[in-house]
XYZ file of C-alpha atoms in Angstrom:
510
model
C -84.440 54.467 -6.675
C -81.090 56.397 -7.794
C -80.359 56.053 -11.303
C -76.540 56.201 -12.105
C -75.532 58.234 -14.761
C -73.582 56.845 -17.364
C -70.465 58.753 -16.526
C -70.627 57.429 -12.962
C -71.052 54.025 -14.458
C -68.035 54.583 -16.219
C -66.305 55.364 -13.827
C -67.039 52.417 -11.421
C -65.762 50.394 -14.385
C -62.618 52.183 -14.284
C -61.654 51.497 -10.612
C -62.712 47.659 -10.493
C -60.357 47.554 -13.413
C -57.792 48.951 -11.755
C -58.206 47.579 -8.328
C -58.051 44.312 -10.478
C -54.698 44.957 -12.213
C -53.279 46.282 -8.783
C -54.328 42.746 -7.179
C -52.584 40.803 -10.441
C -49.740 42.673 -9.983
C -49.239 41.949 -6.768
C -49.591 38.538 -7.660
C -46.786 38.761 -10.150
C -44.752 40.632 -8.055
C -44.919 37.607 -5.337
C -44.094 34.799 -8.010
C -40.839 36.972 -9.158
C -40.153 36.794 -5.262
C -40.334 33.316 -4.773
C -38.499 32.401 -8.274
C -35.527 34.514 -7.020
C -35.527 33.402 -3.762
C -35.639 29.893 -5.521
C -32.651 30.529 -7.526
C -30.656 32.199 -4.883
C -31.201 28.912 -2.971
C -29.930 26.929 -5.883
C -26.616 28.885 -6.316
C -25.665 28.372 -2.500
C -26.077 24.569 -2.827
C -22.663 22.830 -3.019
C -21.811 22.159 -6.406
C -21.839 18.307 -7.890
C -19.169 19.159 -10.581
C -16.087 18.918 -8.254
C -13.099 16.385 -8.013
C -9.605 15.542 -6.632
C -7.098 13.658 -8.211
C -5.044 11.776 -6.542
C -0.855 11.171 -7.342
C 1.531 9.489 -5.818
C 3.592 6.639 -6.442
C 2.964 2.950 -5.365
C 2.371 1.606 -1.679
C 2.570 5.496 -0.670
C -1.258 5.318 0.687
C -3.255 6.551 -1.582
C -6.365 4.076 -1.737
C -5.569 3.527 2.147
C -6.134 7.199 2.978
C -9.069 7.674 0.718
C -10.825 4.846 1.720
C -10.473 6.976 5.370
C -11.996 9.836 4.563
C -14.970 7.626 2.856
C -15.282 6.050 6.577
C -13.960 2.470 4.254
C -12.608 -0.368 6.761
C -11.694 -2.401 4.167
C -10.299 -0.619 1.383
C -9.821 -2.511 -2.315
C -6.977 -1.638 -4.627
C -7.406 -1.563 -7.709
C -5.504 -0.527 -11.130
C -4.939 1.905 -13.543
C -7.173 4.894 -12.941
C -9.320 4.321 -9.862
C -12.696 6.475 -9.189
C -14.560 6.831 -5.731
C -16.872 9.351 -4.127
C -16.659 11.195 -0.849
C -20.082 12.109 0.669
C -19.691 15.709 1.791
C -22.888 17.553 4.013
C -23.236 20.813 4.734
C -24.873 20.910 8.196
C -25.822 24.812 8.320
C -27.411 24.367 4.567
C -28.557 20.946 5.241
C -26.990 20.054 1.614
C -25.552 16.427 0.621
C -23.238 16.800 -2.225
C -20.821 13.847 -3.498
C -17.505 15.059 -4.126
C -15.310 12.801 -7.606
C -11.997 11.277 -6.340
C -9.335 9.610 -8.887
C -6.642 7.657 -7.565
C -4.024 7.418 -10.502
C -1.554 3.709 -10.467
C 2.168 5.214 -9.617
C 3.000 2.730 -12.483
C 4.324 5.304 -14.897
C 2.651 2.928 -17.482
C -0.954 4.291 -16.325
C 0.045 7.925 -16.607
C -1.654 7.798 -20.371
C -5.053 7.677 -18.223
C -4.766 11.374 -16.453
C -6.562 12.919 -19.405
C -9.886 11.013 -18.180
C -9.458 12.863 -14.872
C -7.991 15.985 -15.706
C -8.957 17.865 -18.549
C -10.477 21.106 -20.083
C -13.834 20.554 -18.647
C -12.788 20.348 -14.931
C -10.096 21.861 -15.081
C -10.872 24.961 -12.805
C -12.599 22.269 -10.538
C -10.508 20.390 -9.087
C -8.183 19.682 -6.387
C -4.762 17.637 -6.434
C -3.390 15.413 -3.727
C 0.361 14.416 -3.752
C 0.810 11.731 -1.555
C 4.462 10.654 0.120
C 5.293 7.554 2.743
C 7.233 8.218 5.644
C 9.186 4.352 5.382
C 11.065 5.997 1.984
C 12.108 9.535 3.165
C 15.337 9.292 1.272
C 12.552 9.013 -1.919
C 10.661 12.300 -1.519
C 12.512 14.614 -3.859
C 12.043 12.325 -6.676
C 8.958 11.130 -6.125
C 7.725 15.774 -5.662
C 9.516 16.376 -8.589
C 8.658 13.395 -10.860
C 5.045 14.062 -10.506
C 4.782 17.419 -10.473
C 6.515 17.178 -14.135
C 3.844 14.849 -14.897
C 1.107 17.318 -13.280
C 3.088 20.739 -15.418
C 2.965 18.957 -18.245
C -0.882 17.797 -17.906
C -1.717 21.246 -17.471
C 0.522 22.889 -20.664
C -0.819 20.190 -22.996
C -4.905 21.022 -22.061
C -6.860 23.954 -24.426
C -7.470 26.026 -21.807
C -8.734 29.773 -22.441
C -5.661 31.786 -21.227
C -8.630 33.978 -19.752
C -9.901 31.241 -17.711
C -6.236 30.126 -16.979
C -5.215 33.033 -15.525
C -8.529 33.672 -13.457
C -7.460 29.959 -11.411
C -3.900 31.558 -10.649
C -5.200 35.039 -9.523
C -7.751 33.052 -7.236
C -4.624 31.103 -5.780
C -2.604 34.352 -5.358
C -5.353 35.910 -4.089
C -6.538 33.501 -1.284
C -2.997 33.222 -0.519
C -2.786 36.706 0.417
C -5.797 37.011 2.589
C -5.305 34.288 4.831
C -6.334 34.805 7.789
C -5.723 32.241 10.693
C -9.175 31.728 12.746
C -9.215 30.304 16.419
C -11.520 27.499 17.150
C -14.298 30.330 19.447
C -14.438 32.540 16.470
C -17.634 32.794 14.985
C -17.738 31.723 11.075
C -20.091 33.975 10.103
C -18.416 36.895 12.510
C -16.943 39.988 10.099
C -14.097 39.849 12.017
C -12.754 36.609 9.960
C -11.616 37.999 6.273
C -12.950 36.390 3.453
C -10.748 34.165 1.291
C -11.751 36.209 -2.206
C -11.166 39.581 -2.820
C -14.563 41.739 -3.094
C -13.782 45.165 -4.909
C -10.610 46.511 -6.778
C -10.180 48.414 -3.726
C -9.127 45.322 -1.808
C -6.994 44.280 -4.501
C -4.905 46.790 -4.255
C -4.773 46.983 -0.603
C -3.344 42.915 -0.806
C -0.057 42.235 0.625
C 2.165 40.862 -1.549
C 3.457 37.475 -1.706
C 6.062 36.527 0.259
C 9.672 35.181 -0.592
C 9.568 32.052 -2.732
C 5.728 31.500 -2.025
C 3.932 30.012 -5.660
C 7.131 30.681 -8.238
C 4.991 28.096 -9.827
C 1.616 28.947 -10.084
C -0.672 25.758 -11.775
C -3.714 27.338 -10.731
C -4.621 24.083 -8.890
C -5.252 23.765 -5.328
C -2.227 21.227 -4.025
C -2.120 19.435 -1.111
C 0.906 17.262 -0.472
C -0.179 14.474 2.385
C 2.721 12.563 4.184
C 1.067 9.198 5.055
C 2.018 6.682 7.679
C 3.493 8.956 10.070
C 3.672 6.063 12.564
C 6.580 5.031 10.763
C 8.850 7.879 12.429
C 9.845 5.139 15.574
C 10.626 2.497 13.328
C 12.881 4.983 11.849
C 14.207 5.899 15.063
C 14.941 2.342 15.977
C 16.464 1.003 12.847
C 18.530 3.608 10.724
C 18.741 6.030 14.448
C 16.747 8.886 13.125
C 17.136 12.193 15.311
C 14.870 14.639 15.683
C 17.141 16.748 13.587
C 16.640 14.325 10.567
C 12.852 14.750 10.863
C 13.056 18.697 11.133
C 15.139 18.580 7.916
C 12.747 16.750 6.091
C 10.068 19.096 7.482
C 11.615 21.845 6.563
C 12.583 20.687 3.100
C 9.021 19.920 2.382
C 7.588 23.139 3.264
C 10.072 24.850 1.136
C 8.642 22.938 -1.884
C 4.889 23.564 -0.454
C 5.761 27.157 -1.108
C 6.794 27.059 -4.494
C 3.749 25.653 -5.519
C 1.300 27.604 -3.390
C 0.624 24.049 -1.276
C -0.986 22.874 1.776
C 1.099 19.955 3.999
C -0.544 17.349 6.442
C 1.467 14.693 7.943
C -1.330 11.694 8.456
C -1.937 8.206 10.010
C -4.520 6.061 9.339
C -2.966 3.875 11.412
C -3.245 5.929 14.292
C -5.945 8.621 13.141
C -3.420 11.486 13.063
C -4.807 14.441 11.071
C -7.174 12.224 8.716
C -10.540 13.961 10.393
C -8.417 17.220 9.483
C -7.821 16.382 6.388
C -11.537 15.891 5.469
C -12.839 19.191 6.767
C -9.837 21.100 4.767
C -10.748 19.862 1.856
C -14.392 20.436 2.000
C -12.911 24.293 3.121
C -10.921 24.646 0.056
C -13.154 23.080 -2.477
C -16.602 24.193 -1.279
C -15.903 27.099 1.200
C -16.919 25.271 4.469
C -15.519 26.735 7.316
C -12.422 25.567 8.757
C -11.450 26.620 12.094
C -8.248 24.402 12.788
C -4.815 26.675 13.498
C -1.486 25.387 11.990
C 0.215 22.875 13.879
C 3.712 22.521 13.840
C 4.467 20.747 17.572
C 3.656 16.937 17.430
C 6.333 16.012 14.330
C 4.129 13.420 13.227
C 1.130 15.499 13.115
C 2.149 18.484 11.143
C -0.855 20.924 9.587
C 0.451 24.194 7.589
C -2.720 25.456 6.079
C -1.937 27.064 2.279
C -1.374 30.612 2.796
C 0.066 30.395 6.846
C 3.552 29.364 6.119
C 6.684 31.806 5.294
C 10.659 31.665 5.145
C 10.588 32.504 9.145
C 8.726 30.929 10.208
C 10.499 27.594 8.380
C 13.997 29.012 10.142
C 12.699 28.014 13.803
C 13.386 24.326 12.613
C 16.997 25.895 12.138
C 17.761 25.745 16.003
C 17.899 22.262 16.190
C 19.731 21.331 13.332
C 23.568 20.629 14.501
C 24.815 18.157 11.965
C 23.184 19.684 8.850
C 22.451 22.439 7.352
C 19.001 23.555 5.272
C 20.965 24.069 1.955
C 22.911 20.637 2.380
C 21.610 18.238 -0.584
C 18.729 15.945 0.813
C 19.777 12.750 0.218
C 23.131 13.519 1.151
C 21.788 14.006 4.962
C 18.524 11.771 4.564
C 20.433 8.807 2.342
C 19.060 5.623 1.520
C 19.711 3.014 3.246
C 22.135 0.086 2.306
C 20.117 -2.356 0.915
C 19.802 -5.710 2.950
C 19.408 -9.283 1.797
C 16.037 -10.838 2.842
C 15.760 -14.139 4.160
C 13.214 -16.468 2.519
C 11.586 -19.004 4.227
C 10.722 -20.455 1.304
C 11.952 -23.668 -0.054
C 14.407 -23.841 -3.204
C 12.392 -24.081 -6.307
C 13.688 -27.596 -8.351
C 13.644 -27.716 -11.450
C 12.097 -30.908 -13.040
C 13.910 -32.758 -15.774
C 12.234 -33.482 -18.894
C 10.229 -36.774 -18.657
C 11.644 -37.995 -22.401
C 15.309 -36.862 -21.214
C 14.876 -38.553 -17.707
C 13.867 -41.656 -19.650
C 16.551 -41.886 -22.088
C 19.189 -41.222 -19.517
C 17.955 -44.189 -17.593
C 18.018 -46.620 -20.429
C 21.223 -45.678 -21.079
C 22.758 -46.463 -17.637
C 20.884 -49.690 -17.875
C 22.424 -51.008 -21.289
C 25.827 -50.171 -19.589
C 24.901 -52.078 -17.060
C 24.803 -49.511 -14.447
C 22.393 -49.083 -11.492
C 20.727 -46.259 -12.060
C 20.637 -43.889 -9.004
C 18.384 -40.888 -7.969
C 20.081 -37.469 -7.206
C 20.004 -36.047 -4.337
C 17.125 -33.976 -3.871
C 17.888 -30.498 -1.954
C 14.630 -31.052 0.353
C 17.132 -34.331 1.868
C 20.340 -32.847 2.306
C 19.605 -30.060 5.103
C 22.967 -28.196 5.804
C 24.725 -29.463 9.020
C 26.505 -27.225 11.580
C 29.546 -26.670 9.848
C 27.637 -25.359 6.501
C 28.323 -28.604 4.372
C 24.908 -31.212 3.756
C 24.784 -33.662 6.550
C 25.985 -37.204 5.199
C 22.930 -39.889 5.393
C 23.195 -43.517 5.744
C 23.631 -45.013 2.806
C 20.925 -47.897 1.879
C 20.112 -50.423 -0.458
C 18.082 -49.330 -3.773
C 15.041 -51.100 -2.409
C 15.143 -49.354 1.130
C 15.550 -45.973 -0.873
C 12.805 -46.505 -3.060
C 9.926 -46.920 -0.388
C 8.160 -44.136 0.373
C 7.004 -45.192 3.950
C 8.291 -44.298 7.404
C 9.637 -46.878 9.620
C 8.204 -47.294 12.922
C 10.594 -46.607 15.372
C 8.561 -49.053 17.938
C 10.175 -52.849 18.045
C 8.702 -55.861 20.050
C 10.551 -56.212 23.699
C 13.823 -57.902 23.839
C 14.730 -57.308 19.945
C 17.384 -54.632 18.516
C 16.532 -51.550 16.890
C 14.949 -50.786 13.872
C 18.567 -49.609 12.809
C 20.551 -52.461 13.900
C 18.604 -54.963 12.809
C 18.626 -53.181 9.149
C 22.016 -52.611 9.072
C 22.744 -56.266 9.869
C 20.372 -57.521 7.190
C 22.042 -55.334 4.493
C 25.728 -56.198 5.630
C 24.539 -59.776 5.200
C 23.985 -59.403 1.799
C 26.406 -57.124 0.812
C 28.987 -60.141 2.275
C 26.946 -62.494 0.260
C 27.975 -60.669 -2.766
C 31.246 -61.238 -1.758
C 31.269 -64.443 -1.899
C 31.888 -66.380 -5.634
C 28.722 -68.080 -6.586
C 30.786 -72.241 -6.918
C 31.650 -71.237 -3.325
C 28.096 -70.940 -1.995
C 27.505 -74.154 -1.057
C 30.401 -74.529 0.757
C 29.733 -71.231 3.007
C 26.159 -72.901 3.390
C 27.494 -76.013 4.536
C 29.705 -74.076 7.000
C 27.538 -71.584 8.110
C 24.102 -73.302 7.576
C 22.785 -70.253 6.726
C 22.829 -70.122 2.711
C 18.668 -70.969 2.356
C 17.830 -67.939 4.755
C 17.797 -65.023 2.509
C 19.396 -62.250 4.600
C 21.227 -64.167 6.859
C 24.104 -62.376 8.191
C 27.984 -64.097 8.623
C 29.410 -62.877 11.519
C 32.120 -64.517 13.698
C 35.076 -63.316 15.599
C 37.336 -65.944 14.199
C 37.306 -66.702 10.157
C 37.748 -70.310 8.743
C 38.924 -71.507 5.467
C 36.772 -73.858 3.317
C 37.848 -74.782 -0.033
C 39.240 -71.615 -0.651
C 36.520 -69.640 0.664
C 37.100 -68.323 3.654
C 33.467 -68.167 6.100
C 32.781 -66.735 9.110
C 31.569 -69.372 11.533
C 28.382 -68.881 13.948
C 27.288 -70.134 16.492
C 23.671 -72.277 16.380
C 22.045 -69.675 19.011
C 23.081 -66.439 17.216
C 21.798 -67.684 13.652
C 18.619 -68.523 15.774
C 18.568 -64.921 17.304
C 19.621 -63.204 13.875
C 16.507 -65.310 11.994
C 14.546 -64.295 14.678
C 15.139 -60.005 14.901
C 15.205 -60.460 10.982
C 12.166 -61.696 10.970
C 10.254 -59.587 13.117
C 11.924 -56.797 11.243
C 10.373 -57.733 7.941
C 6.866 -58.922 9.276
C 6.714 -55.160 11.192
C 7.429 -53.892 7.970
C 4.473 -55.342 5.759
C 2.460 -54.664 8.746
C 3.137 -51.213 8.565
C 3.380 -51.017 4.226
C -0.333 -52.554 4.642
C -1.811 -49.720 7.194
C -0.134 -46.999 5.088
C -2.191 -48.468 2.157
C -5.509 -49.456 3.899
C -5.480 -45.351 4.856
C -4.629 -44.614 1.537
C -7.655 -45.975 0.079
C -10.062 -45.064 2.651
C -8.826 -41.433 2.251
C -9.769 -42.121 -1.475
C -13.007 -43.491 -0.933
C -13.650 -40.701 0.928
């Protein structure tokens, strides 16, 4: 047997040692890998911090067109300061992310509430929306300028680092500069397609500069100024004859202001689905770098796209040509004007207003202890204008007559007179009566033979005198007849007082 020295021992010793720190090493060296490649992982994944505020004044779309890009049929509107979410995926990364959105109320009352959506913490994260109608054209340089105040002023009164400031604007300048329009074919990931952020100094200086007019005012926000309801254009067309002129000026005006502030323009339509798909995928571009592969488009007037950074002062003078009866430096409303206001017609009925109950009261005892009848005015709902514009006169009645609510039944027995007729001769009847003085009333009796029957009518074609009073004699078969229609004019009546009320209490019981 072969005895190992102790040297050889040692040195046995020696390499399992280091055979063993080689193997933890290794070890170690494979953990670093996988903690990197861990983070790296974590820094592509789309960010949770980022919002858009929304701004815009009432009924210009703003819940309609976010509710849209949430896939929302039925969007609720709330008040004040409004908060949603926007699901956004990333299918190469396989990444969900949820993307803020604040709708601010266009009530100028609200505008207290913008510091809860934009402030010093997101600040360099988010994304503004300006939204505009297409029915109130003639509004659009208020509405731009008002809230962009509102927006300038946001951003002065926030305790911002200037550092950090400044970094937002160069990034806005900067992406400006390198746009580079891609075509639908072209690869994302191709190094053909520029990148959006400048890479070295190098680069920097090798930037073209910014054209004419093109982010004068620099918020260091991304903008996008959305013209909703695009559908509108024909009713425009129709009504106030809109040309295609008037709808290049507006365009044109509009991208003039885009490019003072460095902003992107979509014309939309929920309504229609006009750009809102668009719309989605260019924000998800801007805010999280997705790719975007959509070229301007400038043909379809109700569908316009001008990505940030594609638009310039020539490209803005093609909408020149076709601009005969204005020019680009006339004053906007002066060629898009309001329109003269028109006076709505409501359908709804006149609103009355009721009398005190104590005054009502008091006025009626009054007219009683003056010995006055008293009468009902005329409500509005009963006089209903005639042909000529004056109230349509109405049959006058007797108190009594005026007093019941139920409708006459038009239907009489066979062989009788109207319901009319036979009315009007029972109230003539006793307006003669009155007529008569009351030591005379037994005399007409006696002559007419009528004076027990209450509602008898006096009617004759030739008049006689008796003792003083002069009567109207009739004949034994008319007083017969007259009983007779009277009667069945009265019984009809209770008949049809007592169904009104037998339906009235069974709808009660009920």
């Amino acid at each position: 047997m072969e005895i190992l020295t102790q040297s050889q021992v040692h040195g046995l010793n020696t390499s399992t040692m280091a055979a063993r720190k080689k193997d933890a090493e290794a070890k170690e060296n494979l953990w670093s890998s996988i903690l990197s490649e861990v983070q790296t992982q974590s820094n592509t994944k789309l960010p949770s911090n980022k919002s858009v505020l929304v701004l815009g004044d009432n009924a210009s779309g703003k819940t309609t067109l976010i509710a849209k890009l949430q896939g929302v049929e039925d969007p609720k509107k709330g008040s004040g300061l409004e908060y949603a979410y926007i699901d956004v995926r990333d299918e190469y990364r396989d990444d969900l992310t949820r993307l803020g959105v604040w709708i601010l109320d266009g009530d100028p009352g609200h505008n207290n509430l913008l510091k809860y959506a934009l402030n010093e913490m997101n600040y360099a994260h988010t994304l503004v929306i300006l939204t505009l109608s297409m029915t109130t054209p003639w509004s659009w340089v208020n509405q731009l300028q008002h809230w962009m105040k509102i927006l300038d002023d946001r951003i002065a009164g926030l305790k911002i680092d200037p550092e950090e400031k400044q970094q937002c604007q160069v990034r806005l300048s900067t992406e400006w500069q390198n746009y580079c329009e891609t075509i639908d074919d072209l690869d994302p990931g191709s190094p053909i397609k520029r990148t959006n952020r400048l890479s070295s100094v190098d680069d920097e200086l090798d930037a073209l500069p910014l054209p004419e007019g093109v982010l004068t005012t620099n918020l260091g926000l991304d903008v996008v100024v959305v013209v909703t309801k695009t559908d509108y254009m024909t009713t425009l067309e129709k009504d106030l004859d809109y040309r295609d002129e008037h709808f290049d000026f507006m365009q044109q005006w509009i991208r003039r202001f885009c490019l003072m502030y460095g902003a992107s323009l979509f014309y939309t339509s929920v309504k229609e689905d006009k750009n809102c798909d668009l719309l989605y995928k260019y924000l998800t571009h801007r805010i999280y770098g997705l790719p975007f592969r959509t070229p301007a488009l400038v043909v379809e007037k109700d569908a316009v796209l001008i990505p940030a950074g594609w638009d310039n002062m020539k490209k803005i003078s093609i909408l020149y040509e076709n601009m005969q009866s204005c020019k680009p430096d006339d004053y906007y409303n002066d060629i898009i004007a309001q329109p003269p206001s028109r006076k709505t017609v409501s359908n709804r009925e006149i609103e009355i207003q009721t009398e005190d109950e104590q005054a009502f009261l008091a006025r009626q005892q009054q007219l009683l202890q003056q010995g006055q009848t008293p009468t009902r005015g005329e409500s509005p709902l009963r006089s209903q204008p005639g042909s000529n514009g004056k109230s349509a006169q109405r049959t006058p009645v007797a108190a009594g007559a005026q007093g019941s609510p139920k409708k006459v039944d038009g239907k009489l027995a066979p062989g009788t007179q109207s319901g009319e007729g036979v009315l009007a001769n029972f109230f003539n009847s006793l307006l003669h009566k009155k007529s008569v003085s009351p030591g005379s009333a037994a005399a007409a009796a006696a002559a007419g033979g009528v004076a027990g029957v209450a509602g008898s009518p006096l009617a004759s074609s030739s008049p006689r005198s008796l003792n003083g009073v002069t009567v109207d004699p009739v004949s034994a078969s008319d007083k017969i007849s007259m009983r007779t229609d009277a009667a069945l004019e009265l019984d009809r009546l209770a008949r049809s007082v007592k169904k009104d009320l037998d339906y009235s209490a069974a709808q009660s019981d009920c």
